[in-house]
mmCIF file with all atom_site columns, C-alpha atoms in Angstrom:
data_model
loop_
_atom_site.group_PDB
_atom_site.id
_atom_site.type_symbol
_atom_site.label_atom_id
_atom_site.label_alt_id
_atom_site.label_comp_id
_atom_site.label_asym_id
_atom_site.label_entity_id
_atom_site.label_seq_id
_atom_site.pdbx_PDB_ins_code
_atom_site.Cartn_x
_atom_site.Cartn_y
_atom_site.Cartn_z
_atom_site.occupancy
_atom_site.B_iso_or_equiv
_atom_site.pdbx_formal_charge
_atom_site.auth_seq_id
_atom_site.auth_comp_id
_atom_site.auth_asym_id
_atom_site.auth_atom_id
_atom_site.pdbx_PDB_model_num
ATOM 1   C CA . UNK A 1 1   ? 0.203   0.211   0.291  1.00 0.00 ? 1   UNK A CA 1
ATOM 2   C CA . UNK A 1 2   ? 0.893   4.019   -0.602 1.00 0.00 ? 2   UNK A CA 1
ATOM 3   C CA . UNK A 1 3   ? 4.586   2.345   -2.039 1.00 0.00 ? 3   UNK A CA 1
ATOM 4   C CA . UNK A 1 4   ? 5.599   0.243   0.314  1.00 0.00 ? 4   UNK A CA 1
ATOM 5   C CA . UNK A 1 5   ? 7.430   -2.909  -0.886 1.00 0.00 ? 5   UNK A CA 1
ATOM 6   C CA . UNK A 1 6   ? 8.619   -5.499  0.098  1.00 0.00 ? 6   UNK A CA 1
ATOM 7   C CA . UNK A 1 7   ? 9.744   -9.313  -1.099 1.00 0.00 ? 7   UNK A CA 1
ATOM 8   C CA . UNK A 1 8   ? 6.929   -12.282 -0.279 1.00 0.00 ? 8   UNK A CA 1
ATOM 9   C CA . UNK A 1 9   ? 9.200   -14.964 1.067  1.00 0.00 ? 9   UNK A CA 1
ATOM 10  C CA . UNK A 1 10  ? 12.606  -15.831 2.838  1.00 0.00 ? 10  UNK A CA 1
ATOM 11  C CA . UNK A 1 11  ? 14.033  -18.692 4.174  1.00 0.00 ? 11  UNK A CA 1
ATOM 12  C CA . UNK A 1 12  ? 17.003  -19.245 6.842  1.00 0.00 ? 12  UNK A CA 1
ATOM 13  C CA . UNK A 1 13  ? 18.446  -21.612 9.330  1.00 0.00 ? 13  UNK A CA 1
ATOM 14  C CA . UNK A 1 14  ? 17.951  -21.603 12.731 1.00 0.00 ? 14  UNK A CA 1
ATOM 15  C CA . UNK A 1 15  ? 21.292  -20.277 14.671 1.00 0.00 ? 15  UNK A CA 1
ATOM 16  C CA . UNK A 1 16  ? 21.954  -18.292 11.901 1.00 0.00 ? 16  UNK A CA 1
ATOM 17  C CA . UNK A 1 17  ? 20.532  -14.447 11.023 1.00 0.00 ? 17  UNK A CA 1
ATOM 18  C CA . UNK A 1 18  ? 17.631  -13.379 8.590  1.00 0.00 ? 18  UNK A CA 1
ATOM 19  C CA . UNK A 1 19  ? 17.624  -9.700  6.898  1.00 0.00 ? 19  UNK A CA 1
ATOM 20  C CA . UNK A 1 20  ? 13.870  -8.582  5.550  1.00 0.00 ? 20  UNK A CA 1
ATOM 21  C CA . UNK A 1 21  ? 13.911  -5.334  3.691  1.00 0.00 ? 21  UNK A CA 1
ATOM 22  C CA . UNK A 1 22  ? 11.764  -2.970  2.725  1.00 0.00 ? 22  UNK A CA 1
ATOM 23  C CA . UNK A 1 23  ? 11.567  0.120   0.122  1.00 0.00 ? 23  UNK A CA 1
ATOM 24  C CA . UNK A 1 24  ? 8.849   2.760   0.183  1.00 0.00 ? 24  UNK A CA 1
ATOM 25  C CA . UNK A 1 25  ? 8.149   5.382   -1.400 1.00 0.00 ? 25  UNK A CA 1
ATOM 26  C CA . UNK A 1 26  ? 5.474   7.617   0.199  1.00 0.00 ? 26  UNK A CA 1
ATOM 27  C CA . UNK A 1 27  ? 5.327   11.269  -0.917 1.00 0.00 ? 27  UNK A CA 1
ATOM 28  C CA . UNK A 1 28  ? 6.313   12.357  2.904  1.00 0.00 ? 28  UNK A CA 1
ATOM 29  C CA . UNK A 1 29  ? 7.992   10.440  5.804  1.00 0.00 ? 29  UNK A CA 1
ATOM 30  C CA . UNK A 1 30  ? 7.310   10.440  9.533  1.00 0.00 ? 30  UNK A CA 1
ATOM 31  C CA . UNK A 1 31  ? 8.477   7.358   10.436 1.00 0.00 ? 31  UNK A CA 1
ATOM 32  C CA . UNK A 1 32  ? 8.640   3.497   9.723  1.00 0.00 ? 32  UNK A CA 1
ATOM 33  C CA . UNK A 1 33  ? 7.091   0.439   11.988 1.00 0.00 ? 33  UNK A CA 1
ATOM 34  C CA . UNK A 1 34  ? 7.609   -3.128  12.244 1.00 0.00 ? 34  UNK A CA 1
ATOM 35  C CA . UNK A 1 35  ? 5.215   -5.615  13.401 1.00 0.00 ? 35  UNK A CA 1
ATOM 36  C CA . UNK A 1 36  ? 5.238   -8.936  13.119 1.00 0.00 ? 36  UNK A CA 1
ATOM 37  C CA . UNK A 1 37  ? 2.377   -11.375 12.379 1.00 0.00 ? 37  UNK A CA 1
ATOM 38  C CA . UNK A 1 38  ? 1.424   -15.170 12.565 1.00 0.00 ? 38  UNK A CA 1
ATOM 39  C CA . UNK A 1 39  ? -1.124  -17.059 10.654 1.00 0.00 ? 39  UNK A CA 1
ATOM 40  C CA . UNK A 1 40  ? -4.107  -16.428 11.973 1.00 0.00 ? 40  UNK A CA 1
ATOM 41  C CA . UNK A 1 41  ? -2.963  -13.720 14.601 1.00 0.00 ? 41  UNK A CA 1
ATOM 42  C CA . UNK A 1 42  ? -3.010  -9.573  14.526 1.00 0.00 ? 42  UNK A CA 1
ATOM 43  C CA . UNK A 1 43  ? 0.473   -7.823  14.051 1.00 0.00 ? 43  UNK A CA 1
ATOM 44  C CA . UNK A 1 44  ? 2.359   -6.858  17.309 1.00 0.00 ? 44  UNK A CA 1
ATOM 45  C CA . UNK A 1 45  ? 4.398   -4.104  17.276 1.00 0.00 ? 45  UNK A CA 1
ATOM 46  C CA . UNK A 1 46  ? 8.263   -4.887  17.129 1.00 0.00 ? 46  UNK A CA 1
ATOM 47  C CA . UNK A 1 47  ? 10.085  -1.325  16.059 1.00 0.00 ? 47  UNK A CA 1
ATOM 48  C CA . UNK A 1 48  ? 9.601   2.287   15.443 1.00 0.00 ? 48  UNK A CA 1
ATOM 49  C CA . UNK A 1 49  ? 12.530  3.809   13.509 1.00 0.00 ? 49  UNK A CA 1
ATOM 50  C CA . UNK A 1 50  ? 12.666  7.641   12.545 1.00 0.00 ? 50  UNK A CA 1
ATOM 51  C CA . UNK A 1 51  ? 16.344  8.362   12.036 1.00 0.00 ? 51  UNK A CA 1
ATOM 52  C CA . UNK A 1 52  ? 18.735  7.126   10.248 1.00 0.00 ? 52  UNK A CA 1
ATOM 53  C CA . UNK A 1 53  ? 21.361  4.453   10.644 1.00 0.00 ? 53  UNK A CA 1
ATOM 54  C CA . UNK A 1 54  ? 21.498  0.851   12.942 1.00 0.00 ? 54  UNK A CA 1
ATOM 55  C CA . UNK A 1 55  ? 18.869  0.651   16.145 1.00 0.00 ? 55  UNK A CA 1
ATOM 56  C CA . UNK A 1 56  ? 20.240  -2.499  17.993 1.00 0.00 ? 56  UNK A CA 1
ATOM 57  C CA . UNK A 1 57  ? 17.367  -4.097  19.707 1.00 0.00 ? 57  UNK A CA 1
ATOM 58  C CA . UNK A 1 58  ? 19.071  -7.616  21.058 1.00 0.00 ? 58  UNK A CA 1
ATOM 59  C CA . UNK A 1 59  ? 17.201  -9.929  19.050 1.00 0.00 ? 59  UNK A CA 1
ATOM 60  C CA . UNK A 1 60  ? 15.253  -7.663  16.568 1.00 0.00 ? 60  UNK A CA 1
ATOM 61  C CA . UNK A 1 61  ? 17.503  -5.099  14.991 1.00 0.00 ? 61  UNK A CA 1
ATOM 62  C CA . UNK A 1 62  ? 16.538  -2.342  12.232 1.00 0.00 ? 62  UNK A CA 1
ATOM 63  C CA . UNK A 1 63  ? 18.113  -0.234  10.035 1.00 0.00 ? 63  UNK A CA 1
ATOM 64  C CA . UNK A 1 64  ? 16.934  3.108   7.976  1.00 0.00 ? 64  UNK A CA 1
ATOM 65  C CA . UNK A 1 65  ? 18.120  5.102   5.308  1.00 0.00 ? 65  UNK A CA 1
ATOM 66  C CA . UNK A 1 66  ? 15.622  7.964   4.280  1.00 0.00 ? 66  UNK A CA 1
ATOM 67  C CA . UNK A 1 67  ? 17.606  9.181   1.436  1.00 0.00 ? 67  UNK A CA 1
ATOM 68  C CA . UNK A 1 68  ? 17.030  5.928   -0.034 1.00 0.00 ? 68  UNK A CA 1
ATOM 69  C CA . UNK A 1 69  ? 13.682  5.028   1.243  1.00 0.00 ? 69  UNK A CA 1
ATOM 70  C CA . UNK A 1 70  ? 15.045  1.693   3.255  1.00 0.00 ? 70  UNK A CA 1
ATOM 71  C CA . UNK A 1 71  ? 15.172  -0.141  6.013  1.00 0.00 ? 71  UNK A CA 1
ATOM 72  C CA . UNK A 1 72  ? 15.492  -3.608  7.375  1.00 0.00 ? 72  UNK A CA 1
ATOM 73  C CA . UNK A 1 73  ? 15.228  -5.610  10.215 1.00 0.00 ? 73  UNK A CA 1
ATOM 74  C CA . UNK A 1 74  ? 17.904  -7.780  11.554 1.00 0.00 ? 74  UNK A CA 1
ATOM 75  C CA . UNK A 1 75  ? 16.675  -11.011 13.040 1.00 0.00 ? 75  UNK A CA 1
ATOM 76  C CA . UNK A 1 76  ? 20.230  -12.821 14.873 1.00 0.00 ? 76  UNK A CA 1
ATOM 77  C CA . UNK A 1 77  ? 19.849  -16.182 16.546 1.00 0.00 ? 77  UNK A CA 1
ATOM 78  C CA . UNK A 1 78  ? 17.391  -17.367 14.848 1.00 0.00 ? 78  UNK A CA 1
ATOM 79  C CA . UNK A 1 79  ? 14.876  -19.646 16.429 1.00 0.00 ? 79  UNK A CA 1
ATOM 80  C CA . UNK A 1 80  ? 11.963  -22.172 14.291 1.00 0.00 ? 80  UNK A CA 1
ATOM 81  C CA . UNK A 1 81  ? 9.365   -19.708 16.342 1.00 0.00 ? 81  UNK A CA 1
ATOM 82  C CA . UNK A 1 82  ? 10.565  -16.626 14.612 1.00 0.00 ? 82  UNK A CA 1
ATOM 83  C CA . UNK A 1 83  ? 8.986   -18.277 11.628 1.00 0.00 ? 83  UNK A CA 1
ATOM 84  C CA . UNK A 1 84  ? 6.193   -15.583 11.220 1.00 0.00 ? 84  UNK A CA 1
ATOM 85  C CA . UNK A 1 85  ? 5.185   -12.795 8.567  1.00 0.00 ? 85  UNK A CA 1
ATOM 86  C CA . UNK A 1 86  ? 7.071   -9.101  9.177  1.00 0.00 ? 86  UNK A CA 1
ATOM 87  C CA . UNK A 1 87  ? 5.374   -6.294  7.895  1.00 0.00 ? 87  UNK A CA 1
ATOM 88  C CA . UNK A 1 88  ? 7.103   -2.700  7.713  1.00 0.00 ? 88  UNK A CA 1
ATOM 89  C CA . UNK A 1 89  ? 4.909   0.309   7.881  1.00 0.00 ? 89  UNK A CA 1
ATOM 90  C CA . UNK A 1 90  ? 5.480   3.799   6.989  1.00 0.00 ? 90  UNK A CA 1
ATOM 91  C CA . UNK A 1 91  ? 3.560   6.987   8.052  1.00 0.00 ? 91  UNK A CA 1
ATOM 92  C CA . UNK A 1 92  ? 3.220   10.012  6.523  1.00 0.00 ? 92  UNK A CA 1
ATOM 93  C CA . UNK A 1 93  ? 3.150   13.861  7.447  1.00 0.00 ? 93  UNK A CA 1
ATOM 94  C CA . UNK A 1 94  ? -0.476  15.491  7.659  1.00 0.00 ? 94  UNK A CA 1
ATOM 95  C CA . UNK A 1 95  ? -2.058  12.045  8.038  1.00 0.00 ? 95  UNK A CA 1
ATOM 96  C CA . UNK A 1 96  ? -3.166  9.762   11.289 1.00 0.00 ? 96  UNK A CA 1
ATOM 97  C CA . UNK A 1 97  ? -2.260  6.506   8.708  1.00 0.00 ? 97  UNK A CA 1
ATOM 98  C CA . UNK A 1 98  ? 0.354   3.898   8.893  1.00 0.00 ? 98  UNK A CA 1
ATOM 99  C CA . UNK A 1 99  ? 0.579   2.207   5.633  1.00 0.00 ? 99  UNK A CA 1
ATOM 100 C CA . UNK A 1 100 ? 1.886   -1.349  5.362  1.00 0.00 ? 100 UNK A CA 1
ATOM 101 C CA . UNK A 1 101 ? 3.394   -3.561  3.122  1.00 0.00 ? 101 UNK A CA 1
ATOM 102 C CA . UNK A 1 102 ? 2.143   -6.965  2.329  1.00 0.00 ? 102 UNK A CA 1
ATOM 103 C CA . UNK A 1 103 ? 4.763   -8.148  4.478  1.00 0.00 ? 103 UNK A CA 1
ATOM 104 C CA . UNK A 1 104 ? 7.498   -11.035 4.426  1.00 0.00 ? 104 UNK A CA 1
ATOM 105 C CA . UNK A 1 105 ? 6.949   -14.395 5.168  1.00 0.00 ? 105 UNK A CA 1
ATOM 106 C CA . UNK A 1 106 ? 10.047  -16.086 6.948  1.00 0.00 ? 106 UNK A CA 1
ATOM 107 C CA . UNK A 1 107 ? 10.458  -19.622 6.987  1.00 0.00 ? 107 UNK A CA 1
ATOM 108 C CA . UNK A 1 108 ? 13.186  -20.594 9.801  1.00 0.00 ? 108 UNK A CA 1
ATOM 109 C CA . UNK A 1 109 ? 14.423  -24.108 9.474  1.00 0.00 ? 109 UNK A CA 1
ATOM 110 C CA . UNK A 1 110 ? 16.101  -26.373 11.333 1.00 0.00 ? 110 UNK A CA 1
ATOM 111 C CA . UNK B 2 1   ? -6.429  -10.450 29.183 1.00 0.00 ? 1   UNK B CA 1
ATOM 112 C CA . UNK B 2 2   ? -6.616  -9.278  25.791 1.00 0.00 ? 2   UNK B CA 1
ATOM 113 C CA . UNK B 2 3   ? -6.622  -5.515  26.334 1.00 0.00 ? 3   UNK B CA 1
ATOM 114 C CA . UNK B 2 4   ? -8.126  -5.254  22.918 1.00 0.00 ? 4   UNK B CA 1
ATOM 115 C CA . UNK B 2 5   ? -11.648 -7.023  22.423 1.00 0.00 ? 5   UNK B CA 1
ATOM 116 C CA . UNK B 2 6   ? -13.222 -7.517  19.159 1.00 0.00 ? 6   UNK B CA 1
ATOM 117 C CA . UNK B 2 7   ? -16.713 -9.133  19.007 1.00 0.00 ? 7   UNK B CA 1
ATOM 118 C CA . UNK B 2 8   ? -17.000 -11.859 17.042 1.00 0.00 ? 8   UNK B CA 1
ATOM 119 C CA . UNK B 2 9   ? -14.428 -13.611 16.437 1.00 0.00 ? 9   UNK B CA 1
ATOM 120 C CA . UNK B 2 10  ? -15.892 -15.083 13.073 1.00 0.00 ? 10  UNK B CA 1
ATOM 121 C CA . UNK B 2 11  ? -18.793 -13.623 11.124 1.00 0.00 ? 11  UNK B CA 1
ATOM 122 C CA . UNK B 2 12  ? -20.220 -14.883 8.428  1.00 0.00 ? 12  UNK B CA 1
ATOM 123 C CA . UNK B 2 13  ? -22.961 -13.066 6.410  1.00 0.00 ? 13  UNK B CA 1
ATOM 124 C CA . UNK B 2 14  ? -25.310 -13.413 3.528  1.00 0.00 ? 14  UNK B CA 1
ATOM 125 C CA . UNK B 2 15  ? -25.392 -10.661 0.671  1.00 0.00 ? 15  UNK B CA 1
ATOM 126 C CA . UNK B 2 16  ? -27.031 -7.390  1.410  1.00 0.00 ? 16  UNK B CA 1
ATOM 127 C CA . UNK B 2 17  ? -27.226 -7.719  4.990  1.00 0.00 ? 17  UNK B CA 1
ATOM 128 C CA . UNK B 2 18  ? -26.083 -5.668  7.455  1.00 0.00 ? 18  UNK B CA 1
ATOM 129 C CA . UNK B 2 19  ? -23.289 -6.331  10.571 1.00 0.00 ? 19  UNK B CA 1
ATOM 130 C CA . UNK B 2 20  ? -21.897 -4.373  12.870 1.00 0.00 ? 20  UNK B CA 1
ATOM 131 C CA . UNK B 2 21  ? -18.190 -5.105  14.536 1.00 0.00 ? 21  UNK B CA 1
ATOM 132 C CA . UNK B 2 22  ? -17.518 -4.507  17.828 1.00 0.00 ? 22  UNK B CA 1
ATOM 133 C CA . UNK B 2 23  ? -14.271 -3.186  19.204 1.00 0.00 ? 23  UNK B CA 1
ATOM 134 C CA . UNK B 2 24  ? -13.319 -2.105  23.394 1.00 0.00 ? 24  UNK B CA 1
ATOM 135 C CA . UNK B 2 25  ? -10.133 -1.132  24.613 1.00 0.00 ? 25  UNK B CA 1
ATOM 136 C CA . UNK B 2 26  ? -8.913  -1.268  27.709 1.00 0.00 ? 26  UNK B CA 1
ATOM 137 C CA . UNK B 2 27  ? -5.360  0.700   27.104 1.00 0.00 ? 27  UNK B CA 1
ATOM 138 C CA . UNK B 2 28  ? -6.357  3.934   28.147 1.00 0.00 ? 28  UNK B CA 1
ATOM 139 C CA . UNK B 2 29  ? -5.454  5.116   24.755 1.00 0.00 ? 29  UNK B CA 1
ATOM 140 C CA . UNK B 2 30  ? -6.880  7.959   22.933 1.00 0.00 ? 30  UNK B CA 1
ATOM 141 C CA . UNK B 2 31  ? -6.963  6.764   19.529 1.00 0.00 ? 31  UNK B CA 1
ATOM 142 C CA . UNK B 2 32  ? -8.547  3.970   17.582 1.00 0.00 ? 32  UNK B CA 1
ATOM 143 C CA . UNK B 2 33  ? -8.264  2.840   14.214 1.00 0.00 ? 33  UNK B CA 1
ATOM 144 C CA . UNK B 2 34  ? -9.865  0.234   11.940 1.00 0.00 ? 34  UNK B CA 1
ATOM 145 C CA . UNK B 2 35  ? -7.853  -1.706  8.858  1.00 0.00 ? 35  UNK B CA 1
ATOM 146 C CA . UNK B 2 36  ? -8.676  -5.040  6.619  1.00 0.00 ? 36  UNK B CA 1
ATOM 147 C CA . UNK B 2 37  ? -6.739  -7.684  5.782  1.00 0.00 ? 37  UNK B CA 1
ATOM 148 C CA . UNK B 2 38  ? -7.795  -9.925  2.960  1.00 0.00 ? 38  UNK B CA 1
ATOM 149 C CA . UNK B 2 39  ? -5.695  -12.997 1.189  1.00 0.00 ? 39  UNK B CA 1
ATOM 150 C CA . UNK B 2 40  ? -2.667  -11.914 0.094  1.00 0.00 ? 40  UNK B CA 1
ATOM 151 C CA . UNK B 2 41  ? -3.493  -7.965  0.351  1.00 0.00 ? 41  UNK B CA 1
ATOM 152 C CA . UNK B 2 42  ? -1.068  -5.980  2.615  1.00 0.00 ? 42  UNK B CA 1
ATOM 153 C CA . UNK B 2 43  ? -2.838  -4.476  5.998  1.00 0.00 ? 43  UNK B CA 1
ATOM 154 C CA . UNK B 2 44  ? -5.589  -1.416  4.470  1.00 0.00 ? 44  UNK B CA 1
ATOM 155 C CA . UNK B 2 45  ? -6.178  1.623   6.779  1.00 0.00 ? 45  UNK B CA 1
ATOM 156 C CA . UNK B 2 46  ? -9.868  2.391   7.070  1.00 0.00 ? 46  UNK B CA 1
ATOM 157 C CA . UNK B 2 47  ? -10.637 4.794   9.841  1.00 0.00 ? 47  UNK B CA 1
ATOM 158 C CA . UNK B 2 48  ? -8.820  6.815   12.039 1.00 0.00 ? 48  UNK B CA 1
ATOM 159 C CA . UNK B 2 49  ? -10.475 8.095   15.761 1.00 0.00 ? 49  UNK B CA 1
ATOM 160 C CA . UNK B 2 50  ? -9.325  10.459  18.155 1.00 0.00 ? 50  UNK B CA 1
ATOM 161 C CA . UNK B 2 51  ? -10.764 11.425  21.676 1.00 0.00 ? 51  UNK B CA 1
ATOM 162 C CA . UNK B 2 52  ? -14.034 9.822   19.744 1.00 0.00 ? 52  UNK B CA 1
ATOM 163 C CA . UNK B 2 53  ? -13.698 12.060  17.045 1.00 0.00 ? 53  UNK B CA 1
ATOM 164 C CA . UNK B 2 54  ? -13.059 11.127  12.965 1.00 0.00 ? 54  UNK B CA 1
ATOM 165 C CA . UNK B 2 55  ? -9.044  11.868  12.141 1.00 0.00 ? 55  UNK B CA 1
ATOM 166 C CA . UNK B 2 56  ? -9.164  9.811   8.707  1.00 0.00 ? 56  UNK B CA 1
ATOM 167 C CA . UNK B 2 57  ? -11.701 7.786   6.246  1.00 0.00 ? 57  UNK B CA 1
ATOM 168 C CA . UNK B 2 58  ? -9.887  6.155   3.484  1.00 0.00 ? 58  UNK B CA 1
ATOM 169 C CA . UNK B 2 59  ? -12.447 4.200   2.642  1.00 0.00 ? 59  UNK B CA 1
ATOM 170 C CA . UNK B 2 60  ? -14.409 4.798   -0.334 1.00 0.00 ? 60  UNK B CA 1
ATOM 171 C CA . UNK B 2 61  ? -18.053 3.072   0.626  1.00 0.00 ? 61  UNK B CA 1
ATOM 172 C CA . UNK B 2 62  ? -19.892 4.592   3.203  1.00 0.00 ? 62  UNK B CA 1
ATOM 173 C CA . UNK B 2 63  ? -21.790 1.179   3.533  1.00 0.00 ? 63  UNK B CA 1
ATOM 174 C CA . UNK B 2 64  ? -18.392 1.822   6.096  1.00 0.00 ? 64  UNK B CA 1
ATOM 175 C CA . UNK B 2 65  ? -19.655 3.713   9.150  1.00 0.00 ? 65  UNK B CA 1
ATOM 176 C CA . UNK B 2 66  ? -17.166 3.663   12.534 1.00 0.00 ? 66  UNK B CA 1
ATOM 177 C CA . UNK B 2 67  ? -19.469 4.122   15.688 1.00 0.00 ? 67  UNK B CA 1
ATOM 178 C CA . UNK B 2 68  ? -18.149 5.599   18.735 1.00 0.00 ? 68  UNK B CA 1
ATOM 179 C CA . UNK B 2 69  ? -19.931 5.520   21.601 1.00 0.00 ? 69  UNK B CA 1
ATOM 180 C CA . UNK B 2 70  ? -17.250 6.076   24.678 1.00 0.00 ? 70  UNK B CA 1
ATOM 181 C CA . UNK B 2 71  ? -13.423 6.641   24.043 1.00 0.00 ? 71  UNK B CA 1
ATOM 182 C CA . UNK B 2 72  ? -12.476 3.077   24.636 1.00 0.00 ? 72  UNK B CA 1
ATOM 183 C CA . UNK B 2 73  ? -15.236 1.905   21.824 1.00 0.00 ? 73  UNK B CA 1
ATOM 184 C CA . UNK B 2 74  ? -15.111 2.062   17.768 1.00 0.00 ? 74  UNK B CA 1
ATOM 185 C CA . UNK B 2 75  ? -17.807 -0.519  16.365 1.00 0.00 ? 75  UNK B CA 1
ATOM 186 C CA . UNK B 2 76  ? -17.613 -0.398  12.427 1.00 0.00 ? 76  UNK B CA 1
ATOM 187 C CA . UNK B 2 77  ? -21.235 -0.859  10.658 1.00 0.00 ? 77  UNK B CA 1
ATOM 188 C CA . UNK B 2 78  ? -21.266 -2.237  7.333  1.00 0.00 ? 78  UNK B CA 1
ATOM 189 C CA . UNK B 2 79  ? -24.208 -2.233  5.162  1.00 0.00 ? 79  UNK B CA 1
ATOM 190 C CA . UNK B 2 80  ? -25.708 -3.981  2.099  1.00 0.00 ? 80  UNK B CA 1
ATOM 191 C CA . UNK B 2 81  ? -22.517 -6.469  2.292  1.00 0.00 ? 81  UNK B CA 1
ATOM 192 C CA . UNK B 2 82  ? -20.769 -7.883  -0.608 1.00 0.00 ? 82  UNK B CA 1
ATOM 193 C CA . UNK B 2 83  ? -19.068 -10.833 -0.839 1.00 0.00 ? 83  UNK B CA 1
ATOM 194 C CA . UNK B 2 84  ? -15.938 -8.672  -1.988 1.00 0.00 ? 84  UNK B CA 1
ATOM 195 C CA . UNK B 2 85  ? -16.051 -7.710  2.069  1.00 0.00 ? 85  UNK B CA 1
ATOM 196 C CA . UNK B 2 86  ? -14.844 -10.723 3.005  1.00 0.00 ? 86  UNK B CA 1
ATOM 197 C CA . UNK B 2 87  ? -12.050 -10.312 4.924  1.00 0.00 ? 87  UNK B CA 1
ATOM 198 C CA . UNK B 2 88  ? -10.509 -10.255 8.279  1.00 0.00 ? 88  UNK B CA 1
ATOM 199 C CA . UNK B 2 89  ? -10.829 -6.648  10.412 1.00 0.00 ? 89  UNK B CA 1
ATOM 200 C CA . UNK B 2 90  ? -8.283  -5.469  12.649 1.00 0.00 ? 90  UNK B CA 1
ATOM 201 C CA . UNK B 2 91  ? -9.498  -3.108  15.620 1.00 0.00 ? 91  UNK B CA 1
ATOM 202 C CA . UNK B 2 92  ? -5.751  -0.612  16.437 1.00 0.00 ? 92  UNK B CA 1
ATOM 203 C CA . UNK B 2 93  ? -5.350  1.790   19.326 1.00 0.00 ? 93  UNK B CA 1
ATOM 204 C CA . UNK B 2 94  ? -2.519  3.681   19.931 1.00 0.00 ? 94  UNK B CA 1
ATOM 205 C CA . UNK B 2 95  ? -1.473  6.569   22.930 1.00 0.00 ? 95  UNK B CA 1
ATOM 206 C CA . UNK B 2 96  ? -2.774  9.092   20.965 1.00 0.00 ? 96  UNK B CA 1
ATOM 207 C CA . UNK B 2 97  ? -3.521  9.937   17.422 1.00 0.00 ? 97  UNK B CA 1
ATOM 208 C CA . UNK B 2 98  ? -0.699  12.153  16.738 1.00 0.00 ? 98  UNK B CA 1
ATOM 209 C CA . UNK B 2 99  ? 3.150   12.353  16.909 1.00 0.00 ? 99  UNK B CA 1
ATOM 210 C CA . UNK B 2 100 ? 5.249   9.195   16.980 1.00 0.00 ? 100 UNK B CA 1
ATOM 211 C CA . UNK B 2 101 ? 2.725   6.948   19.423 1.00 0.00 ? 101 UNK B CA 1
ATOM 212 C CA . UNK B 2 102 ? 0.787   6.506   16.053 1.00 0.00 ? 102 UNK B CA 1
ATOM 213 C CA . UNK B 2 103 ? 3.794   4.110   14.338 1.00 0.00 ? 103 UNK B CA 1
ATOM 214 C CA . UNK B 2 104 ? 2.916   1.961   17.557 1.00 0.00 ? 104 UNK B CA 1
ATOM 215 C CA . UNK B 2 105 ? -0.501  0.525   17.351 1.00 0.00 ? 105 UNK B CA 1
ATOM 216 C CA . UNK B 2 106 ? -1.748  -2.510  19.551 1.00 0.00 ? 106 UNK B CA 1
ATOM 217 C CA . UNK B 2 107 ? -4.198  -5.034  17.772 1.00 0.00 ? 107 UNK B CA 1
ATOM 218 C CA . UNK B 2 108 ? -7.342  -6.666  18.247 1.00 0.00 ? 108 UNK B CA 1
ATOM 219 C CA . UNK B 2 109 ? -7.378  -10.118 17.411 1.00 0.00 ? 109 UNK B CA 1
ATOM 220 C CA . UNK B 2 110 ? -9.499  -9.384  14.098 1.00 0.00 ? 110 UNK B CA 1
ATOM 221 C CA . UNK B 2 111 ? -13.179 -10.084 13.274 1.00 0.00 ? 111 UNK B CA 1
ATOM 222 C CA . UNK B 2 112 ? -12.900 -12.800 10.114 1.00 0.00 ? 112 UNK B CA 1
ATOM 223 C CA . UNK B 2 113 ? -15.992 -11.741 7.956  1.00 0.00 ? 113 UNK B CA 1
ATOM 224 C CA . UNK B 2 114 ? -17.386 -13.902 5.523  1.00 0.00 ? 114 UNK B CA 1
ATOM 225 C CA . UNK B 2 115 ? -19.971 -13.061 2.669  1.00 0.00 ? 115 UNK B CA 1
ATOM 226 C CA . UNK B 2 116 ? -22.247 -15.373 0.868  1.00 0.00 ? 116 UNK B CA 1
#
């Protein structure tokens, strides 16, 4: 929605890492959020970034480059239970709206 | 205990009928939202309310009408239901309806609507 793009699928191996990419092309920018959504469940907030650079939150880290319209969510020391969809959402100025990407389904294999 | 309660969890309706989706939040938040999620599509923003006032409406059809009887309630009335309305409808809330708090949404479990 509103120019927020994510790859559909991503596979990785337990104990390693996964990087979930998000690109956006909105008319303005007022923050980007990441959510986790398990099959049949509601999205759960993970992280919010508004400044460029890497934000380390332990198991989840997020990177933002506003000039490139790009963010990624980095999951380290993957566990099987990290298998879920990861949604990127961008807020535009002047609107009380979060525009979500269609999500990346991460599958963590043993 | 869930802090955002949506009722019912599942709903089956006949084309042309009318239904109301219920949402109550007990987080003490001042802003509430409705989003819709269809198969293979992104979460789609519908409405946002702050202090019981409509802030944004990006639903093209007037068949969708939010109703806020209390600050912590935001129901969604859908009239003249169509099969294309089949989706999961998520209610969400945030501390406020402006600023960075808008980026942190708390979602209810959703109401899965099927229109036959």
